[in-house]
Amino acid sequence: MRIDVITIFPDYLAPLREALLGKAIERDRIAVGVHDLRNWTHDVHRAVDDSPYGGGPGMVMKPDVWGEALDAVCGTAQTPVPRLVVPTPAGRPFDQRTAIRWSAEPWLVFACGRYEGIDQRVIDDAATRMPVEEVSIGDYVLVGGEVAALVMIEAVARLLPGVLGNPLSAEQDSFSDGLLEGPCYTRPEVWRGHAVPDVLRSGNHAAIARWRRDQALARTYRRRPDLLAALPTGTLDAADRA
Ligand SMILES: Nc1ccccc1-c1cnco1
């Protein structure tokens, strides 16, 4: 997979070069390009924003600068066509299903907006040439799309072959079966008077699997009943309902 990010703060994306993701890049599992939007300005002030038509607070990112940047990064008539992702509070919610879907893409380009957002014509024009998704990582306000891009890139990259040390992790983590993960424990057996649940030290793998499933169901019921309601019919068996 190739991932490109366009931003006015390239250093915000430095964490991509760290840890597992950094190693995956070194091993060419993922190719990452970070591009400074100001490279496509032509005025002495390198302006990327301007006042909003219709008035109101804040500034809007200029279409001409973004248009040139996207032409340069995404290409105008080359294949494969990238999927353009625009982080925005007004976007569709990003979730694990989206991460899984995008992990099959050959090329993602993230357009990180700041201020009040990017002139809508940039998105509308790009959509005539490539698939575009405006996506939110949650109902809160950030200063810009860079942190959202980091979140989404990590969620996607960890699903790619050769990125995670243990591929089983991706299959067994929260949301992989539609439920929240239950509690986890490691040594020591007793810590500050808190003991590890006996079942986890029993060696009875069937009982351990049952206990973990029950913990995941209980936690999901308490914290995210919406996930339970969204489970495909038949996901919960008789033992789950007992
Ligand atoms: N608040 C923001 C401001 C700028 C770009 C993205 C966001 C965002 C994305 N998901 C939630 O918020």
PDB file of C-alpha atoms and ligand atoms in Angstrom:
ATOM      1  CA  MET A   1       0.000   0.000   0.000  1.00  0.00           C
ATOM      2  CA  ARG A   2       0.999   3.576  -0.713  1.00  0.00           C
ATOM      3  CA  ILE A   3      -0.150   6.356   1.607  1.00  0.00           C
ATOM      4  CA  ASP A   4       0.284  10.064   0.908  1.00  0.00           C
ATOM      5  CA  VAL A   5      -0.591  12.880   3.295  1.00  0.00           C
ATOM      6  CA  ILE A   6      -0.962  16.534   2.300  1.00  0.00           C
ATOM      7  CA  THR A   7      -0.682  18.975   5.215  1.00  0.00           C
ATOM      8  CA  ILE A   8       0.620  22.399   6.242  1.00  0.00           C
ATOM      9  CA  PHE A   9       2.275  20.726   9.250  1.00  0.00           C
ATOM     10  CA  PRO A  10       4.369  17.840   7.858  1.00  0.00           C
ATOM     11  CA  ASP A  11       6.108  17.319  11.220  1.00  0.00           C
ATOM     12  CA  TYR A  12       2.724  16.344  12.720  1.00  0.00           C
ATOM     13  CA  LEU A  13       3.073  13.123  10.740  1.00  0.00           C
ATOM     14  CA  ALA A  14       6.521  12.263  12.159  1.00  0.00           C
ATOM     15  CA  PRO A  15       5.000   9.531  14.431  1.00  0.00           C
ATOM     16  CA  LEU A  16       4.359   7.482  11.281  1.00  0.00           C
ATOM     17  CA  ARG A  17       8.088   6.794  11.177  1.00  0.00           C
ATOM     18  CA  GLU A  18       8.148   5.310  14.679  1.00  0.00           C
ATOM     19  CA  ALA A  19       7.773   1.739  16.027  1.00  0.00           C
ATOM     20  CA  LEU A  20       5.909  -0.958  14.064  1.00  0.00           C
ATOM     21  CA  LEU A  21       4.724   1.462  11.419  1.00  0.00           C
ATOM     22  CA  GLY A  22       8.239   2.800  10.939  1.00  0.00           C
ATOM     23  CA  LYS A  23       9.580  -0.725  10.543  1.00  0.00           C
ATOM     24  CA  ALA A  24       6.866  -1.566   8.009  1.00  0.00           C
ATOM     25  CA  ILE A  25       7.909   1.486   6.009  1.00  0.00           C
ATOM     26  CA  GLU A  26      11.593   0.505   6.225  1.00  0.00           C
ATOM     27  CA  ARG A  27      10.649  -2.966   4.997  1.00  0.00           C
ATOM     28  CA  ASP A  28       8.628  -1.451   2.118  1.00  0.00           C
ATOM     29  CA  ARG A  29       5.378  -3.002   3.402  1.00  0.00           C
ATOM     30  CA  ILE A  30       3.975   0.541   3.166  1.00  0.00           C
ATOM     31  CA  ALA A  31       5.232   3.518   1.158  1.00  0.00           C
ATOM     32  CA  VAL A  32       4.492   6.833   2.879  1.00  0.00           C
ATOM     33  CA  GLY A  33       4.813  10.297   1.396  1.00  0.00           C
ATOM     34  CA  VAL A  34       4.151  13.500   3.409  1.00  0.00           C
ATOM     35  CA  HIS A  35       3.725  16.675   1.372  1.00  0.00           C
ATOM     36  CA  ASP A  36       3.724  20.309   2.527  1.00  0.00           C
ATOM     37  CA  LEU A  37       0.683  22.034   1.007  1.00  0.00           C
ATOM     38  CA  ARG A  38       2.619  25.300   0.910  1.00  0.00           C
ATOM     39  CA  ASN A  39       4.793  23.826  -1.857  1.00  0.00           C
ATOM     40  CA  TRP A  40       1.880  24.649  -4.180  1.00  0.00           C
ATOM     41  CA  THR A  41       1.495  28.302  -3.179  1.00  0.00           C
ATOM     42  CA  HIS A  42       2.859  31.014  -5.453  1.00  0.00           C
ATOM     43  CA  ASP A  43       2.601  34.194  -3.409  1.00  0.00           C
ATOM     44  CA  VAL A  44       5.276  35.662  -1.188  1.00  0.00           C
ATOM     45  CA  HIS A  45       3.216  34.901   1.933  1.00  0.00           C
ATOM     46  CA  ARG A  46       2.622  31.284   0.833  1.00  0.00           C
ATOM     47  CA  ALA A  47      -1.069  31.779   1.696  1.00  0.00           C
ATOM     48  CA  VAL A  48      -3.199  28.619   1.985  1.00  0.00           C
ATOM     49  CA  ASP A  49      -6.412  30.204   3.308  1.00  0.00           C
ATOM     50  CA  ASP A  50      -8.708  33.163   2.770  1.00  0.00           C
ATOM     51  CA  SER A  51     -11.870  34.718   4.222  1.00  0.00           C
ATOM     52  CA  PRO A  52     -15.100  32.717   3.862  1.00  0.00           C
ATOM     53  CA  TYR A  53     -17.706  33.810   1.286  1.00  0.00           C
ATOM     54  CA  GLY A  54     -20.878  34.725   3.150  1.00  0.00           C
ATOM     55  CA  GLY A  55     -18.868  35.998   6.106  1.00  0.00           C
ATOM     56  CA  GLY A  56     -18.490  34.264   9.459  1.00  0.00           C
ATOM     57  CA  PRO A  57     -15.557  33.382  11.684  1.00  0.00           C
ATOM     58  CA  GLY A  58     -12.317  31.761  10.660  1.00  0.00           C
ATOM     59  CA  MET A  59     -10.699  31.149   7.309  1.00  0.00           C
ATOM     60  CA  VAL A  60     -11.246  28.645   4.495  1.00  0.00           C
ATOM     61  CA  MET A  61      -8.453  26.774   2.707  1.00  0.00           C
ATOM     62  CA  LYS A  62      -7.945  27.983  -0.852  1.00  0.00           C
ATOM     63  CA  PRO A  63      -9.170  25.792  -3.764  1.00  0.00           C
ATOM     64  CA  ASP A  64      -6.413  26.773  -6.194  1.00  0.00           C
ATOM     65  CA  VAL A  65      -3.606  25.667  -3.837  1.00  0.00           C
ATOM     66  CA  TRP A  66      -5.358  22.398  -2.927  1.00  0.00           C
ATOM     67  CA  GLY A  67      -6.228  21.735  -6.558  1.00  0.00           C
ATOM     68  CA  GLU A  68      -2.610  21.970  -7.636  1.00  0.00           C
ATOM     69  CA  ALA A  69      -1.454  19.868  -4.687  1.00  0.00           C
ATOM     70  CA  LEU A  70      -3.953  17.079  -5.414  1.00  0.00           C
ATOM     71  CA  ASP A  71      -3.104  17.138  -9.129  1.00  0.00           C
ATOM     72  CA  ALA A  72       0.581  16.768  -8.256  1.00  0.00           C
ATOM     73  CA  VAL A  73       0.166  14.068  -5.589  1.00  0.00           C
ATOM     74  CA  CYS A  74      -2.803  12.114  -7.012  1.00  0.00           C
ATOM     75  CA  GLY A  75      -1.972  12.632 -10.660  1.00  0.00           C
ATOM     76  CA  THR A  76      -4.555  13.683 -13.204  1.00  0.00           C
ATOM     77  CA  ALA A  77      -4.731  10.706 -15.592  1.00  0.00           C
ATOM     78  CA  GLN A  78      -2.559   7.975 -14.120  1.00  0.00           C
ATOM     79  CA  THR A  79      -3.496   4.596 -12.650  1.00  0.00           C
ATOM     80  CA  PRO A  80      -4.058   3.270 -10.036  1.00  0.00           C
ATOM     81  CA  VAL A  81      -6.443   5.995  -8.922  1.00  0.00           C
ATOM     82  CA  PRO A  82      -6.049   6.766  -5.216  1.00  0.00           C
ATOM     83  CA  ARG A  83      -8.881   6.885  -2.684  1.00  0.00           C
ATOM     84  CA  LEU A  84      -8.901  10.418  -1.295  1.00  0.00           C
ATOM     85  CA  VAL A  85      -9.686  10.643   2.423  1.00  0.00           C
ATOM     86  CA  VAL A  86     -10.638  14.016   3.874  1.00  0.00           C
ATOM     87  CA  PRO A  87     -10.742  14.048   7.692  1.00  0.00           C
ATOM     88  CA  THR A  88     -13.544  16.383   8.798  1.00  0.00           C
ATOM     89  CA  PRO A  89     -15.932  16.660  11.751  1.00  0.00           C
ATOM     90  CA  ALA A  90     -18.709  16.678   9.145  1.00  0.00           C
ATOM     91  CA  GLY A  91     -17.674  13.265   7.782  1.00  0.00           C
ATOM     92  CA  ARG A  92     -19.103   9.755   8.022  1.00  0.00           C
ATOM     93  CA  PRO A  93     -17.889   7.964  11.175  1.00  0.00           C
ATOM     94  CA  PHE A  94     -14.623   6.045  10.785  1.00  0.00           C
ATOM     95  CA  ASP A  95     -14.782   2.531  12.245  1.00  0.00           C
ATOM     96  CA  GLN A  96     -13.047  -0.857  12.056  1.00  0.00           C
ATOM     97  CA  ARG A  97     -15.151  -1.851   9.031  1.00  0.00           C
ATOM     98  CA  THR A  98     -13.817   1.205   7.188  1.00  0.00           C
ATOM     99  CA  ALA A  99     -10.259   0.352   8.247  1.00  0.00           C
ATOM    100  CA  ILE A 100     -10.683  -3.202   6.927  1.00  0.00           C
ATOM    101  CA  ARG A 101     -12.191  -1.942   3.663  1.00  0.00           C
ATOM    102  CA  TRP A 102      -9.383   0.588   3.129  1.00  0.00           C
ATOM    103  CA  SER A 103      -6.690  -2.016   3.950  1.00  0.00           C
ATOM    104  CA  ALA A 104      -7.496  -3.589   0.574  1.00  0.00           C
ATOM    105  CA  GLU A 105      -6.794  -0.333  -1.273  1.00  0.00           C
ATOM    106  CA  PRO A 106      -3.498   0.058  -3.191  1.00  0.00           C
ATOM    107  CA  TRP A 107      -3.275   3.803  -2.517  1.00  0.00           C
ATOM    108  CA  LEU A 108      -4.754   6.235   0.009  1.00  0.00           C
ATOM    109  CA  VAL A 109      -4.249  10.004  -0.037  1.00  0.00           C
ATOM    110  CA  PHE A 110      -5.161  12.000   3.081  1.00  0.00           C
ATOM    111  CA  ALA A 111      -5.991  15.695   2.628  1.00  0.00           C
ATOM    112  CA  CYS A 112      -5.543  17.342   6.032  1.00  0.00           C
ATOM    113  CA  GLY A 113      -7.517  20.551   6.343  1.00  0.00           C
ATOM    114  CA  ARG A 114      -7.215  23.215   9.025  1.00  0.00           C
ATOM    115  CA  TYR A 115      -9.090  26.389   9.893  1.00  0.00           C
ATOM    116  CA  GLU A 116     -12.813  26.158   9.006  1.00  0.00           C
ATOM    117  CA  GLY A 117     -12.111  23.553   6.362  1.00  0.00           C
ATOM    118  CA  ILE A 118     -11.247  23.175   2.689  1.00  0.00           C
ATOM    119  CA  ASP A 119     -13.266  24.953  -0.061  1.00  0.00           C
ATOM    120  CA  GLN A 120     -15.957  22.395  -0.979  1.00  0.00           C
ATOM    121  CA  ARG A 121     -15.128  22.713  -4.677  1.00  0.00           C
ATOM    122  CA  VAL A 122     -11.820  20.929  -4.035  1.00  0.00           C
ATOM    123  CA  ILE A 123     -13.683  17.822  -2.842  1.00  0.00           C
ATOM    124  CA  ASP A 124     -16.303  18.112  -5.595  1.00  0.00           C
ATOM    125  CA  ASP A 125     -13.624  18.458  -8.293  1.00  0.00           C
ATOM    126  CA  ALA A 126     -11.543  15.559  -6.934  1.00  0.00           C
ATOM    127  CA  ALA A 127     -14.662  13.373  -6.875  1.00  0.00           C
ATOM    128  CA  THR A 128     -14.900  13.696 -10.669  1.00  0.00           C
ATOM    129  CA  ARG A 129     -11.579  11.816 -10.943  1.00  0.00           C
ATOM    130  CA  MET A 130     -11.289   9.528  -7.897  1.00  0.00           C
ATOM    131  CA  PRO A 131     -13.282   8.067  -4.984  1.00  0.00           C
ATOM    132  CA  VAL A 132     -13.455  10.611  -2.148  1.00  0.00           C
ATOM    133  CA  GLU A 133     -14.519   9.960   1.463  1.00  0.00           C
ATOM    134  CA  GLU A 134     -15.081  12.693   4.037  1.00  0.00           C
ATOM    135  CA  VAL A 135     -14.555  10.934   7.381  1.00  0.00           C
ATOM    136  CA  SER A 136     -14.801  11.808  11.083  1.00  0.00           C
ATOM    137  CA  ILE A 137     -12.958   9.962  13.867  1.00  0.00           C
ATOM    138  CA  GLY A 138     -15.426  11.143  16.504  1.00  0.00           C
ATOM    139  CA  ASP A 139     -17.810  13.827  17.706  1.00  0.00           C
ATOM    140  CA  TYR A 140     -15.300  16.337  19.004  1.00  0.00           C
ATOM    141  CA  VAL A 141     -13.442  19.247  17.489  1.00  0.00           C
ATOM    142  CA  LEU A 142      -9.759  19.054  16.551  1.00  0.00           C
ATOM    143  CA  VAL A 143      -7.641  21.892  15.207  1.00  0.00           C
ATOM    144  CA  GLY A 144      -6.829  20.031  12.003  1.00  0.00           C
ATOM    145  CA  GLY A 145      -7.024  16.734  10.161  1.00  0.00           C
ATOM    146  CA  GLU A 146      -3.475  15.565  10.885  1.00  0.00           C
ATOM    147  CA  VAL A 147      -4.195  13.749  14.157  1.00  0.00           C
ATOM    148  CA  ALA A 148      -7.283  12.146  12.575  1.00  0.00           C
ATOM    149  CA  ALA A 149      -5.120  10.992   9.651  1.00  0.00           C
ATOM    150  CA  LEU A 150      -2.613   9.429  12.086  1.00  0.00           C
ATOM    151  CA  VAL A 151      -5.430   7.543  13.812  1.00  0.00           C
ATOM    152  CA  MET A 152      -6.870   6.212  10.560  1.00  0.00           C
ATOM    153  CA  ILE A 153      -3.474   5.370   9.029  1.00  0.00           C
ATOM    154  CA  GLU A 154      -2.520   3.340  12.116  1.00  0.00           C
ATOM    155  CA  ALA A 155      -5.875   1.507  12.143  1.00  0.00           C
ATOM    156  CA  VAL A 156      -5.423   0.575   8.466  1.00  0.00           C
ATOM    157  CA  ALA A 157      -1.682  -0.148   8.447  1.00  0.00           C
ATOM    158  CA  ARG A 158      -1.864  -2.599  11.373  1.00  0.00           C
ATOM    159  CA  LEU A 159      -4.150  -4.779   9.222  1.00  0.00           C
ATOM    160  CA  LEU A 160      -1.606  -5.067   6.408  1.00  0.00           C
ATOM    161  CA  PRO A 161       0.469  -8.262   6.086  1.00  0.00           C
ATOM    162  CA  GLY A 162       3.887  -7.994   7.723  1.00  0.00           C
ATOM    163  CA  VAL A 163       3.121  -4.903   9.787  1.00  0.00           C
ATOM    164  CA  LEU A 164       2.091  -6.498  13.080  1.00  0.00           C
ATOM    165  CA  GLY A 165       4.493  -8.932  14.761  1.00  0.00           C
ATOM    166  CA  ASN A 166       1.670 -11.341  15.523  1.00  0.00           C
ATOM    167  CA  PRO A 167      -1.014 -11.421  12.789  1.00  0.00           C
ATOM    168  CA  LEU A 168      -3.398 -13.153  15.224  1.00  0.00           C
ATOM    169  CA  SER A 169      -3.565  -9.916  17.207  1.00  0.00           C
ATOM    170  CA  ALA A 170      -5.489  -8.167  14.471  1.00  0.00           C
ATOM    171  CA  GLU A 171      -8.036 -10.967  14.368  1.00  0.00           C
ATOM    172  CA  GLN A 172      -8.543 -11.119  18.123  1.00  0.00           C
ATOM    173  CA  ASP A 173      -8.632  -7.493  19.116  1.00  0.00           C
ATOM    174  CA  SER A 174     -11.688  -5.434  20.002  1.00  0.00           C
ATOM    175  CA  PHE A 175     -14.322  -5.144  17.284  1.00  0.00           C
ATOM    176  CA  SER A 176     -12.931  -8.101  15.297  1.00  0.00           C
ATOM    177  CA  ASP A 177     -15.954 -10.121  16.523  1.00  0.00           C
ATOM    178  CA  GLY A 178     -18.135  -7.074  17.040  1.00  0.00           C
ATOM    179  CA  LEU A 179     -17.551  -7.003  20.790  1.00  0.00           C
ATOM    180  CA  LEU A 180     -15.271  -5.027  23.086  1.00  0.00           C
ATOM    181  CA  GLU A 181     -12.277  -6.946  24.347  1.00  0.00           C
ATOM    182  CA  GLY A 182     -12.516  -8.179  27.957  1.00  0.00           C
ATOM    183  CA  PRO A 183      -9.886  -7.586  30.672  1.00  0.00           C
ATOM    184  CA  CYS A 184      -6.325  -8.909  30.277  1.00  0.00           C
ATOM    185  CA  TYR A 185      -3.747  -9.926  32.902  1.00  0.00           C
ATOM    186  CA  THR A 186      -0.051 -10.809  33.153  1.00  0.00           C
ATOM    187  CA  ARG A 187       2.470 -11.633  35.917  1.00  0.00           C
ATOM    188  CA  PRO A 188       2.634 -11.311  38.908  1.00  0.00           C
ATOM    189  CA  GLU A 189      -0.230 -13.614  39.966  1.00  0.00           C
ATOM    190  CA  VAL A 190      -1.132 -11.244  42.829  1.00  0.00           C
ATOM    191  CA  TRP A 191      -0.393  -7.524  42.637  1.00  0.00           C
ATOM    192  CA  ARG A 192      -1.256  -5.093  45.457  1.00  0.00           C
ATOM    193  CA  GLY A 193      -3.665  -7.732  46.793  1.00  0.00           C
ATOM    194  CA  HIS A 194      -5.432  -8.141  43.433  1.00  0.00           C
ATOM    195  CA  ALA A 195      -5.285 -11.734  42.151  1.00  0.00           C
ATOM    196  CA  VAL A 196      -5.549 -12.883  38.525  1.00  0.00           C
ATOM    197  CA  PRO A 197      -8.942 -14.665  37.978  1.00  0.00           C
ATOM    198  CA  ASP A 198      -8.424 -18.377  38.774  1.00  0.00           C
ATOM    199  CA  VAL A 199      -9.888 -19.562  35.481  1.00  0.00           C
ATOM    200  CA  LEU A 200      -7.018 -17.908  33.564  1.00  0.00           C
ATOM    201  CA  ARG A 201      -4.508 -20.038  35.482  1.00  0.00           C
ATOM    202  CA  SER A 202      -6.561 -23.248  35.244  1.00  0.00           C
ATOM    203  CA  GLY A 203      -5.133 -24.501  31.952  1.00  0.00           C
ATOM    204  CA  ASN A 204      -8.713 -25.352  30.947  1.00  0.00           C
ATOM    205  CA  HIS A 205      -8.772 -23.718  27.518  1.00  0.00           C
ATOM    206  CA  ALA A 206     -12.498 -24.256  26.967  1.00  0.00           C
ATOM    207  CA  ALA A 207     -13.303 -22.624  30.315  1.00  0.00           C
ATOM    208  CA  ILE A 208     -10.870 -19.772  29.560  1.00  0.00           C
ATOM    209  CA  ALA A 209     -12.455 -19.136  26.158  1.00  0.00           C
ATOM    210  CA  ARG A 210     -15.935 -19.172  27.725  1.00  0.00           C
ATOM    211  CA  TRP A 211     -14.854 -16.768  30.511  1.00  0.00           C
ATOM    212  CA  ARG A 212     -13.258 -14.365  28.024  1.00  0.00           C
ATOM    213  CA  ARG A 213     -16.370 -14.400  25.822  1.00  0.00           C
ATOM    214  CA  ASP A 214     -18.608 -13.729  28.841  1.00  0.00           C
ATOM    215  CA  GLN A 215     -16.363 -10.856  29.946  1.00  0.00           C
ATOM    216  CA  ALA A 216     -16.452  -9.358  26.439  1.00  0.00           C
ATOM    217  CA  LEU A 217     -20.251  -9.652  26.295  1.00  0.00           C
ATOM    218  CA  ALA A 218     -20.685  -8.126  29.759  1.00  0.00           C
ATOM    219  CA  ARG A 219     -18.316  -5.249  29.021  1.00  0.00           C
ATOM    220  CA  THR A 220     -19.962  -4.573  25.673  1.00  0.00           C
ATOM    221  CA  TYR A 221     -23.414  -4.669  27.302  1.00  0.00           C
ATOM    222  CA  ARG A 222     -22.328  -2.163  29.957  1.00  0.00           C
ATOM    223  CA  ARG A 223     -20.244   0.215  27.833  1.00  0.00           C
ATOM    224  CA  ARG A 224     -21.481  -0.123  24.226  1.00  0.00           C
ATOM    225  CA  PRO A 225     -24.979  -1.638  24.062  1.00  0.00           C
ATOM    226  CA  ASP A 226     -25.178  -0.171  20.563  1.00  0.00           C
ATOM    227  CA  LEU A 227     -22.577  -2.710  19.409  1.00  0.00           C
ATOM    228  CA  LEU A 228     -24.673  -5.586  20.789  1.00  0.00           C
ATOM    229  CA  ALA A 229     -27.716  -4.286  18.951  1.00  0.00           C
ATOM    230  CA  ALA A 230     -25.684  -4.113  15.719  1.00  0.00           C
ATOM    231  CA  LEU A 231     -24.439  -7.721  15.881  1.00  0.00           C
ATOM    232  CA  PRO A 232     -25.499  -9.766  12.848  1.00  0.00           C
ATOM    233  CA  THR A 233     -28.373 -12.176  13.636  1.00  0.00           C
ATOM    234  CA  GLY A 234     -27.075 -15.455  14.963  1.00  0.00           C
ATOM    235  CA  THR A 235     -23.810 -14.019  16.316  1.00  0.00           C
ATOM    236  CA  LEU A 236     -24.821 -14.791  19.892  1.00  0.00           C
ATOM    237  CA  ASP A 237     -25.304 -18.504  20.542  1.00  0.00           C
ATOM    238  CA  ALA A 238     -27.222 -20.182  23.376  1.00  0.00           C
ATOM    239  CA  ALA A 239     -24.148 -20.209  25.610  1.00  0.00           C
ATOM    240  CA  ASP A 240     -23.782 -16.442  25.082  1.00  0.00           C
ATOM    241  CA  ARG A 241     -27.360 -15.889  26.189  1.00  0.00           C
ATOM    242  CA  ALA A 242     -27.147 -18.167  29.239  1.00  0.00           C
TER     243      ALA A 242
HETATM  244  N1  LIG B   1     -12.291  18.456  14.060  1.00  0.00           N
HETATM  245  C1  LIG B   1     -11.578  18.376  12.865  1.00  0.00           C
HETATM  246  C2  LIG B   1     -10.987  19.515  12.304  1.00  0.00           C
HETATM  247  C3  LIG B   1     -10.275  19.418  11.108  1.00  0.00           C
HETATM  248  C4  LIG B   1     -10.163  18.186  10.467  1.00  0.00           C
HETATM  249  C5  LIG B   1     -10.754  17.059  11.026  1.00  0.00           C
HETATM  250  C6  LIG B   1     -11.460  17.139  12.217  1.00  0.00           C
HETATM  251  C7  LIG B   1     -12.082  15.917  12.775  1.00  0.00           C
HETATM  252  C8  LIG B   1     -12.040  14.652  12.225  1.00  0.00           C
HETATM  253  N2  LIG B   1     -12.738  13.843  13.062  1.00  0.00           N
HETATM  254  C9  LIG B   1     -13.200  14.569  14.064  1.00  0.00           C
HETATM  255  O1  LIG B   1     -12.800  15.881  13.901  1.00  0.00           O
END
